[in-house]
Short mmCIF file of C-alpha atoms in Angstrom, two decimals:
data_model
loop_
_atom_site.label_atom_id
_atom_site.label_comp_id
_atom_site.label_asym_id
_atom_site.label_seq_id
_atom_site.Cartn_x
_atom_site.Cartn_y
_atom_site.Cartn_z
CA UNK A 414 91.50 100.70 69.73
CA UNK A 415 91.39 98.52 66.64
CA UNK A 416 88.14 98.72 64.67
CA UNK A 417 88.85 95.57 62.65
CA UNK A 418 88.24 93.17 65.54
CA UNK A 419 86.63 93.08 68.93
CA UNK A 420 88.94 94.15 71.77
CA UNK A 421 90.45 91.49 73.96
CA UNK A 422 88.61 90.77 77.18
CA UNK A 423 91.85 89.94 78.99
CA UNK A 424 93.98 92.24 81.14
CA UNK A 425 97.58 91.83 82.28
CA UNK A 426 98.47 93.12 85.75
CA UNK A 427 102.22 93.39 86.25
CA UNK A 428 103.06 93.07 89.94
CA UNK A 429 101.20 91.18 92.67
CA UNK A 430 101.51 93.35 95.75
CA UNK A 431 98.38 94.67 97.45
CA UNK A 432 97.90 97.02 94.49
CA UNK A 433 98.16 94.34 91.82
CA UNK A 434 95.91 91.99 93.78
CA UNK A 435 93.22 94.64 94.21
CA UNK A 436 93.23 95.51 90.50
CA UNK A 437 93.15 91.83 89.52
CA UNK A 438 90.26 90.97 91.83
CA UNK A 439 88.24 94.03 90.77
CA UNK A 440 88.68 93.20 87.09
CA UNK A 441 87.96 89.49 87.49
CA UNK A 442 84.73 90.29 89.34
CA UNK A 443 83.84 92.78 86.58
CA UNK A 444 83.98 90.06 83.93
CA UNK A 445 87.53 90.08 82.56
CA UNK A 446 90.18 87.41 82.28
CA UNK A 447 93.22 88.55 84.30
CA UNK A 448 96.85 87.48 84.04
CA UNK A 449 98.94 88.48 87.07
CA UNK A 450 102.62 88.64 86.14
CA UNK A 451 104.97 88.53 89.15
CA UNK A 452 108.77 88.55 88.88
CA UNK A 453 109.23 86.95 92.33
CA UNK A 454 108.44 83.40 93.49
CA UNK A 455 105.28 84.38 95.43
CA UNK A 456 102.58 87.04 95.40
CA UNK A 457 101.83 89.88 97.86
CA UNK A 458 104.96 92.07 97.75
CA UNK A 459 106.09 93.80 100.94
CA UNK A 460 102.85 93.59 102.92
CA UNK A 461 103.41 90.08 104.37
CA UNK A 462 106.60 91.40 106.00
CA UNK A 463 104.68 93.96 108.06
CA UNK A 464 103.55 93.22 111.60
CA UNK A 465 100.68 95.72 111.90
CA UNK A 466 99.15 98.45 109.73
CA UNK A 467 98.39 102.04 110.69
CA UNK A 468 96.21 103.76 111.86
CA UNK A 469 94.17 100.81 113.20
CA UNK A 470 97.02 98.48 114.24
CA UNK A 471 95.32 95.59 112.46
CA UNK A 472 97.45 92.53 111.76
CA UNK A 473 98.84 92.83 108.26
CA UNK A 474 98.30 89.17 107.40
CA UNK A 475 94.73 89.25 108.75
CA UNK A 476 93.94 91.80 106.06
CA UNK A 477 96.11 90.26 103.36
CA UNK A 478 95.48 86.51 103.67
CA UNK A 479 91.86 86.58 102.43
CA UNK A 480 92.95 88.54 99.35
CA UNK A 481 95.76 86.10 98.62
CA UNK A 482 93.30 83.22 98.94
CA UNK A 483 90.79 84.95 96.66
CA UNK A 484 93.50 85.63 94.09
CA UNK A 485 94.69 82.03 94.09
CA UNK A 486 91.29 80.39 93.73
CA UNK A 487 89.54 82.82 91.38
CA UNK A 488 88.61 80.93 88.21
CA UNK A 489 89.29 83.94 85.97
CA UNK A 490 92.73 84.86 87.36
CA UNK A 491 95.95 83.17 86.25
CA UNK A 492 99.04 83.92 88.33
CA UNK A 493 102.44 83.69 86.62
CA UNK A 494 105.29 83.91 89.13
CA UNK A 495 108.99 84.24 88.29
CA UNK A 496 107.87 85.91 85.08
CA UNK A 497 109.12 89.00 83.26
CA UNK A 498 107.62 91.04 80.43
CA UNK A 499 110.04 91.20 77.51
CA UNK A 500 107.91 93.01 74.94
CA UNK A 501 104.66 94.84 74.25
CA UNK A 502 103.19 95.38 70.79
CA UNK A 503 99.86 96.58 69.51
CA UNK A 504 97.35 99.18 70.59
CA UNK A 505 94.71 99.60 73.32
CA UNK A 506 92.27 96.73 73.12
CA UNK A 507 94.66 94.58 71.11
CA UNK A 508 98.05 94.25 72.82
CA UNK A 509 100.42 91.30 72.53
CA UNK A 510 102.75 90.80 75.51
CA UNK A 511 105.86 88.65 75.31
CA UNK A 512 106.74 86.91 78.58
CA UNK A 513 109.63 84.85 79.88
CA UNK A 514 109.02 82.58 82.85
CA UNK A 515 112.13 81.57 84.78
CA UNK A 516 112.35 77.98 86.04
CA UNK A 517 111.17 77.32 89.59
CA UNK A 518 112.90 73.91 89.66
CA UNK A 519 109.91 72.66 91.68
CA UNK A 520 106.69 71.44 90.05
CA UNK A 521 103.88 73.50 91.62
CA UNK A 522 101.30 70.84 90.76
CA UNK A 523 103.23 68.13 92.62
CA UNK A 524 104.66 70.03 95.61
CA UNK A 525 102.56 69.74 98.80
CA UNK A 526 104.80 72.11 100.79
CA UNK A 527 105.76 69.45 103.34
CA UNK A 528 109.17 71.05 103.91
CA UNK A 529 111.24 67.85 103.91
CA UNK A 530 113.45 69.17 101.11
CA UNK A 531 114.29 72.27 103.13
CA UNK A 532 115.23 70.18 106.16
CA UNK A 533 117.97 68.30 104.30
CA UNK A 534 119.31 71.21 102.24
CA UNK A 535 122.89 71.96 103.41
CA UNK A 536 123.14 75.48 101.97
CA UNK A 537 122.13 78.60 103.90
CA UNK A 538 122.03 82.22 102.71
CA UNK A 539 120.58 85.41 104.24
CA UNK A 540 116.78 85.34 104.00
CA UNK A 541 115.11 88.15 102.02
CA UNK A 542 111.77 87.85 103.81
CA UNK A 543 113.36 88.42 107.22
CA UNK A 544 115.60 91.13 105.78
CA UNK A 545 118.82 89.28 106.51
CA UNK A 546 118.04 88.76 110.22
CA UNK A 547 117.71 85.00 109.71
CA UNK A 548 119.01 82.58 107.07
CA UNK A 549 117.02 80.56 104.56
CA UNK A 550 117.93 77.45 102.61
CA UNK A 551 118.73 77.25 98.90
CA UNK A 552 115.34 75.54 98.51
CA UNK A 553 112.75 77.48 100.43
CA UNK A 554 109.21 78.75 100.72
CA UNK A 555 109.12 82.57 100.56
CA UNK A 556 106.83 82.85 103.61
CA UNK A 557 104.40 80.60 105.49
CA UNK A 558 101.19 81.69 103.73
CA UNK A 559 102.80 82.14 100.32
CA UNK A 560 100.96 81.56 97.07
CA UNK A 561 101.78 79.48 95.10
CA UNK A 562 101.95 77.06 98.02
CA UNK A 563 105.16 75.49 96.76
CA UNK A 564 108.89 75.61 97.34
CA UNK A 565 111.39 77.24 94.99
CA UNK A 566 115.11 76.71 94.39
CA UNK A 567 117.50 79.65 94.31
CA UNK A 568 119.90 78.72 91.48
CA UNK A 569 122.52 81.17 92.77
CA UNK A 570 122.66 79.41 96.15
CA UNK A 571 122.03 75.79 95.14
CA UNK A 572 125.08 73.48 95.01
CA UNK A 573 123.11 70.79 93.12
CA UNK A 574 123.92 68.09 95.66
CA UNK A 575 120.59 66.37 95.00
CA UNK A 576 119.66 65.88 98.66
CA UNK A 577 116.32 67.66 98.23
CA UNK A 578 115.33 65.58 95.19
CA UNK A 579 116.13 62.34 97.03
CA UNK A 580 113.97 63.39 99.99
CA UNK A 581 110.97 64.52 97.92
CA UNK A 582 108.38 61.72 97.92
CA UNK A 583 106.28 63.55 95.32
CA UNK A 584 109.14 63.78 92.79
CA UNK A 585 108.41 67.49 92.44
CA UNK A 586 112.02 68.68 92.14
CA UNK A 587 113.60 69.02 88.71
CA UNK A 588 117.07 70.59 88.59
CA UNK A 589 116.94 70.52 84.77
CA UNK A 590 113.74 72.55 84.48
CA UNK A 591 113.95 75.15 81.69
CA UNK A 592 112.48 78.62 81.32
CA UNK A 593 109.50 79.18 79.04
CA UNK A 594 108.54 81.87 76.57
CA UNK A 595 104.90 82.83 76.11
CA UNK A 596 102.76 85.41 74.37
CA UNK A 597 99.46 86.76 75.71
CA UNK A 598 96.85 88.86 73.94
CA UNK A 599 95.32 91.49 76.21
CA UNK A 600 93.24 94.62 75.89
CA UNK A 601 95.04 96.64 78.58
CA UNK A 602 97.96 96.54 81.00
CA UNK A 603 98.18 97.73 84.62
CA UNK A 604 101.64 98.41 86.03
CA UNK A 605 102.12 97.86 89.76
CA UNK A 606 105.74 96.70 90.14
CA UNK A 607 105.96 98.01 93.72
CA UNK A 608 108.86 99.72 95.48
CA UNK A 609 112.05 99.10 97.35
CA UNK A 610 113.50 100.78 100.40
CA UNK A 611 116.42 103.17 100.38
CA UNK A 612 119.64 101.37 101.32
CA UNK A 613 121.14 103.20 104.35
CA UNK A 614 124.59 101.76 103.61
CA UNK A 615 125.10 104.84 101.44
CA UNK A 616 124.81 106.94 104.64
CA UNK A 617 127.91 105.66 106.52
CA UNK A 618 127.53 108.23 109.30
CA UNK A 619 124.41 106.34 110.45
CA UNK A 620 126.33 103.10 111.02
CA UNK A 621 124.00 100.75 109.16
CA UNK A 622 125.86 97.60 108.17
CA UNK A 623 128.62 98.38 110.70
CA UNK A 624 126.67 98.46 113.96
CA UNK A 625 124.37 95.42 114.44
CA UNK A 626 121.90 97.37 116.58
CA UNK A 627 121.15 99.87 113.81
CA UNK A 628 118.32 98.35 111.78
CA UNK A 629 115.96 99.49 109.04
CA UNK A 630 112.26 100.00 109.60
CA UNK A 631 111.43 96.83 107.66
CA UNK A 632 113.90 94.82 109.75
CA UNK A 633 112.19 96.17 112.86
CA UNK A 634 108.83 95.00 111.46
CA UNK A 635 110.28 91.50 111.24
CA UNK A 636 111.61 91.78 114.80
CA UNK A 637 108.12 92.66 116.06
CA UNK A 638 106.30 90.03 113.98
CA UNK A 639 105.28 86.73 115.56
CA UNK A 640 106.36 85.06 112.30
CA UNK A 641 109.73 86.81 112.42
CA UNK A 642 113.16 85.50 113.41
CA UNK A 643 112.60 86.27 117.12
CA UNK A 644 108.97 85.04 117.23
CA UNK A 645 107.65 88.46 118.16
CA UNK A 646 110.03 89.09 121.07
CA UNK A 647 111.50 92.60 121.02
CA UNK A 648 115.24 91.96 121.23
CA UNK A 649 118.47 93.40 119.83
CA UNK A 650 120.15 91.59 116.94
CA UNK A 651 123.61 91.81 118.55
CA UNK A 652 122.96 89.91 121.78
CA UNK A 653 119.25 88.99 121.99
CA UNK A 654 118.78 91.36 124.92
CA UNK A 655 115.53 93.29 125.32
CA UNK A 656 116.19 97.00 124.67
CA UNK A 657 115.19 99.65 127.18
CA UNK A 658 115.53 102.68 124.89
CA UNK A 659 114.76 102.70 121.15
CA UNK A 660 115.16 105.64 118.74
CA UNK A 661 113.70 106.18 115.26
CA UNK A 662 115.48 108.41 112.75
CA UNK A 663 113.19 109.90 110.12
CA UNK A 664 113.77 110.89 106.48
CA UNK A 665 116.58 108.41 105.84
CA UNK A 666 116.54 108.40 102.06
CA UNK A 667 113.76 110.98 101.78
CA UNK A 668 113.95 114.75 101.33
CA UNK A 669 117.70 114.56 100.68
CA UNK A 670 118.57 116.86 97.76
CA UNK A 671 122.27 115.98 98.11
CA UNK A 672 121.38 112.35 97.33
CA UNK A 673 119.06 113.32 94.50
CA UNK A 674 115.97 112.36 96.51
CA UNK A 675 113.82 115.46 96.69
CA UNK A 676 110.50 113.90 97.66
CA UNK A 677 108.78 112.82 100.88
CA UNK A 678 108.11 109.08 101.08
CA UNK A 679 104.65 109.71 102.55
CA UNK A 680 104.54 106.75 104.95
CA UNK A 681 107.58 107.06 107.24
CA UNK A 682 106.13 109.37 109.89
CA UNK A 683 103.15 107.13 110.44
CA UNK A 684 104.90 103.76 110.30
CA UNK A 685 107.51 104.99 112.80
CA UNK A 686 104.66 106.10 115.07
CA UNK A 687 103.03 102.69 114.65
CA UNK A 688 106.26 100.83 115.39
CA UNK A 689 106.86 102.90 118.52
CA UNK A 690 103.33 102.16 119.77
CA UNK A 691 103.56 98.44 119.04
CA UNK A 692 107.02 98.27 120.62
CA UNK A 693 105.55 99.76 123.81
CA UNK A 694 102.87 97.07 123.77
CA UNK A 695 105.60 94.41 123.52
CA UNK A 696 107.66 96.03 126.27
CA UNK A 697 105.59 98.37 128.52
CA UNK A 698 108.61 99.99 130.19
CA UNK A 699 110.32 100.85 126.91
CA UNK A 700 111.43 104.44 126.25
CA UNK A 701 110.77 105.50 122.65
CA UNK A 702 111.92 108.62 120.80
CA UNK A 703 111.31 109.69 117.20
CA UNK A 704 113.78 112.20 115.75
CA UNK A 705 112.06 113.98 112.87
CA UNK A 706 112.22 117.03 110.56
CA UNK A 707 108.48 117.60 110.05
CA UNK A 708 105.58 115.49 111.24
CA UNK A 709 103.33 114.69 108.29
CA UNK A 710 100.09 113.10 109.53
CA UNK A 711 97.76 114.07 106.70
CA UNK A 712 95.60 110.96 106.12
CA UNK A 713 92.27 109.97 107.61
CA UNK A 714 92.71 109.37 111.33
CA UNK A 715 96.45 110.05 111.18
CA UNK A 716 96.47 113.15 113.41
CA UNK A 717 94.48 111.34 116.10
CA UNK A 718 96.86 108.40 115.79
CA UNK A 719 99.86 110.70 116.26
CA UNK A 720 98.27 112.35 119.32
CA UNK A 721 97.43 108.97 120.77
CA UNK A 722 101.06 107.84 120.43
CA UNK A 723 102.30 110.96 122.14
CA UNK A 724 99.70 111.21 124.91
CA UNK A 725 98.72 107.60 125.65
CA UNK A 726 101.90 105.72 124.75
CA UNK A 727 104.41 108.35 125.81
CA UNK A 728 106.28 108.41 122.50
CA UNK A 729 108.71 111.34 122.54
CA UNK A 730 109.04 113.41 119.35
CA UNK A 731 112.28 115.36 118.93
CA UNK A 732 112.49 117.88 116.04
CA UNK A 733 116.04 117.57 114.71
CA UNK A 734 118.31 115.81 112.24
CA UNK A 735 120.81 113.28 113.60
CA UNK A 736 124.25 114.08 112.27
CA UNK A 737 126.10 110.97 113.44
CA UNK A 738 125.71 107.65 115.25
CA UNK A 739 128.56 106.11 117.23
CA UNK A 740 128.73 102.69 118.88
CA UNK A 741 129.57 102.50 122.58
CA UNK A 742 132.38 99.95 123.11
CA UNK A 743 131.42 97.00 125.27
CA UNK A 744 127.67 97.54 125.49
CA UNK A 745 127.20 98.02 121.71
CA UNK A 746 124.69 100.74 122.51
CA UNK A 747 124.35 103.66 120.11
CA UNK A 748 125.25 107.27 120.84
CA UNK A 749 123.21 109.83 118.92
CA UNK A 750 124.54 113.35 118.46
CA UNK A 751 122.19 116.15 117.40
CA UNK A 752 121.35 119.82 117.75
CA UNK A 753 118.08 120.56 119.57
CA UNK A 754 115.51 123.23 118.68
CA UNK A 755 117.39 125.75 120.81
CA UNK A 756 120.64 125.24 118.89
CA UNK A 757 122.48 123.32 121.63
CA UNK A 758 124.36 120.10 120.85
CA UNK A 759 123.15 117.03 122.74
CA UNK A 760 124.00 113.35 122.97
CA UNK A 761 121.71 110.47 123.93
CA UNK A 762 122.40 106.76 124.32
CA UNK A 763 120.01 104.11 122.98
CA UNK A 764 120.01 100.32 122.93
CA UNK A 765 118.54 100.11 119.43
CA UNK A 766 118.18 102.57 116.53
CA UNK A 767 115.63 102.17 113.73
CA UNK A 768 116.23 103.98 110.44
CA UNK A 769 112.97 105.02 108.76
CA UNK A 770 114.08 104.25 105.22
CA UNK A 771 112.23 105.99 102.42
CA UNK A 772 110.68 104.52 99.30
CA UNK A 773 112.39 104.25 95.95
CA UNK A 774 111.14 102.89 92.61
CA UNK A 775 111.40 99.12 92.47
CA UNK A 776 114.55 97.61 91.03
CA UNK A 777 113.89 96.90 87.38
CA UNK A 778 110.98 99.32 87.03
CA UNK A 779 113.06 101.53 84.74
CA UNK A 780 113.76 98.63 82.39
CA UNK A 781 110.10 97.61 82.54
CA UNK A 782 109.01 101.13 81.61
CA UNK A 783 111.42 101.06 78.66
CA UNK A 784 110.05 97.74 77.41
CA UNK A 785 106.46 99.02 77.65
CA UNK A 786 107.19 102.49 76.27
CA UNK A 787 106.08 104.33 79.40
CA UNK A 788 107.74 107.61 80.42
CA UNK A 789 109.20 108.14 83.90
CA UNK A 790 109.66 111.34 85.88
CA UNK A 791 112.94 112.68 87.27
CA UNK A 792 112.68 110.50 90.39
CA UNK A 793 112.14 107.28 88.46
CA UNK A 794 108.41 107.03 89.09
CA UNK A 795 105.80 106.79 86.34
CA UNK A 796 104.98 110.07 84.61
CA UNK A 797 101.20 110.43 84.67
CA UNK A 798 98.52 112.96 83.80
CA UNK A 799 98.26 115.71 86.39
CA UNK A 800 94.67 114.99 87.43
CA UNK A 801 94.62 111.32 86.40
CA UNK A 802 97.38 109.63 88.43
CA UNK A 803 96.71 106.20 86.90
CA UNK A 804 96.95 107.30 83.25
CA UNK A 805 100.44 106.84 81.76
CA UNK A 806 102.04 108.28 78.63
CA UNK A 807 101.06 105.17 76.63
CA UNK A 808 97.33 104.66 75.90
CA UNK A 809 95.97 101.42 77.29
CA UNK A 810 98.71 101.13 79.91
CA UNK A 811 97.82 102.28 83.43
CA UNK A 812 99.85 102.84 86.60
CA UNK A 813 98.85 101.67 90.05
CA UNK A 814 100.26 101.63 93.55
CA UNK A 815 103.72 102.96 94.30
CA UNK A 816 104.76 102.89 90.64
CA UNK A 817 103.22 106.38 90.44
CA UNK A 818 104.89 107.59 93.65
CA UNK A 819 105.12 106.82 97.38
CA UNK A 820 101.75 105.82 98.88
CA UNK A 821 100.41 104.11 101.97
CA UNK A 822 98.27 100.98 101.81
CA UNK A 823 94.79 102.62 101.75
CA UNK A 824 95.83 105.06 99.02
CA UNK A 825 97.45 102.23 97.08
CA UNK A 826 94.25 100.16 97.18
CA UNK A 827 92.23 103.19 96.05
CA UNK A 828 94.56 103.77 93.10
CA UNK A 829 94.41 100.07 92.20
CA UNK A 830 90.62 100.16 92.00
CA UNK A 831 90.82 103.39 89.98
CA UNK A 832 93.12 101.72 87.45
CA UNK A 833 90.72 98.78 87.23
CA UNK A 834 87.89 101.22 86.62
CA UNK A 835 89.71 102.85 83.71
CA UNK A 836 90.36 99.43 82.17
CA UNK A 837 86.73 98.39 82.64
CA UNK A 838 85.59 101.46 80.75
CA UNK A 839 88.12 100.93 77.96
CA UNK A 840 87.20 97.26 77.44
CA UNK A 841 83.49 97.40 78.27
CA UNK A 842 82.57 95.90 74.89
CA UNK A 843 84.64 92.79 75.65
CA UNK A 844 83.28 92.10 79.13
CA UNK A 845 82.71 88.35 79.75
CA UNK A 846 84.17 87.49 76.33
CA UNK A 847 87.10 85.48 77.74
CA UNK A 848 85.86 84.45 81.17
CA UNK A 849 84.44 81.12 82.21
CA UNK A 850 81.50 80.53 84.53
CA UNK A 851 82.23 78.97 87.88
CA UNK A 852 80.74 75.50 88.19
CA UNK A 853 79.19 74.40 91.47
CA UNK A 854 78.50 70.81 92.61
CA UNK A 855 74.88 69.67 92.34
CA UNK A 856 72.66 70.55 95.26
CA UNK A 857 71.27 67.83 97.51
CA UNK A 858 68.34 67.75 99.88
CA UNK A 859 69.58 68.21 103.47
CA UNK A 860 66.34 69.19 105.20
CA UNK A 861 66.18 65.86 107.09
CA UNK A 862 69.81 66.04 108.24
CA UNK A 863 70.94 67.58 111.56
CA UNK A 864 71.94 71.25 111.13
CA UNK A 865 75.67 71.91 110.93
CA UNK A 866 76.40 75.55 111.76
CA UNK A 867 79.81 76.95 112.64
CA UNK A 868 80.48 80.50 113.86
CA UNK A 869 84.15 81.48 113.85
CA UNK A 870 85.14 84.95 115.03
CA UNK A 871 88.64 86.32 115.50
CA UNK A 872 89.85 89.82 116.12
CA UNK A 873 93.08 91.70 115.65
CA UNK A 874 93.31 95.42 116.38
CA UNK A 875 89.86 96.73 115.50
CA UNK A 876 89.44 94.14 112.74
CA UNK A 877 86.90 91.35 113.23
CA UNK A 878 86.86 88.58 110.68
#
């Protein structure tokens, strides 16, 4: 750290998934100015796409929404969406980050998210949030509760017809909006760029992309979700019919040395178990089977969760590796061929097959590591100290979430708070040096007024809020 000047009391958090949000909120509450740099048009990463979370089966958005709201309204957090880091200079306590913010083509300060622009847009493309199961317009809102609460134009899809601009009463749309360069001084950087799922198209024997009733685990989350393309009804993509038998195939893109993926993705066993349980709740007569190599239920409450799925929900666990999936002509059902534990070949027919896709480093994380001078391991994840999984090869730059390796949500949140703790220690001398105090409206005497008390309680899973 520079001895010639006081360290900066600002921190840059790169990535705004649950990990980035946790780090940002911890640091802002600890007395630091926080810049959240997000390359996408909205915060929160993959978590809004999930229906429920294991092992409590709480609604994902019930957990996430309060954090998104806190992030958006915190007076010491500035969120920069559609922004990339293009350079990092300096030393711990005195970094200078160069940023480039891509145009949104919609003025966030003017947009009220009424949706009239989307209604008149003539251009449709596959929607990322629903994993291609439903289209979105060229001008769109990433998801219903998105922050910033504003629309964005996809320049690759937009035909510049001007219909949206004509419909916008707030004059928020600007097709000529330009990108902006910016530099920020910060004392430390936290990297939480997230992850992406393995693309099963590279496994043609599994039929993904060829058979419509073979879906990924994240697509199945969108099928189950009430905010998804089927409004929470468990149906097949091919014909909208409710399936009677659903199979999950584990370790698709995990523990595959032939594909160069030698690691376990840590979450697949449990999220498949969760999806099978929730699917049974949607359709009580549903038959569910999970085809797995090894069951890895190592977290707190995970073993009990696994036993509950097997004993209370009737989820069948089959130890094997599926060698091939074939489509049945006419019905579009799927035929699974495998060798059982006794060595005999068997075939089973299912209405729907879910591929439990493993985690991979986020697209662009390698380039980001190069820009920041951070070393990666052989799998593309951040190389960190053996007993300090948030400490990277560059002093003052810390890793959080799945940038350091596959993690579930609780472990990700723990790592995010750990990274914030390291930063707080590094920049303790600069605490409160760049923050501003929240101003409250003046108090008034209400003792003569009738009491106004509201009690609002909702529950989801075992969560009460």
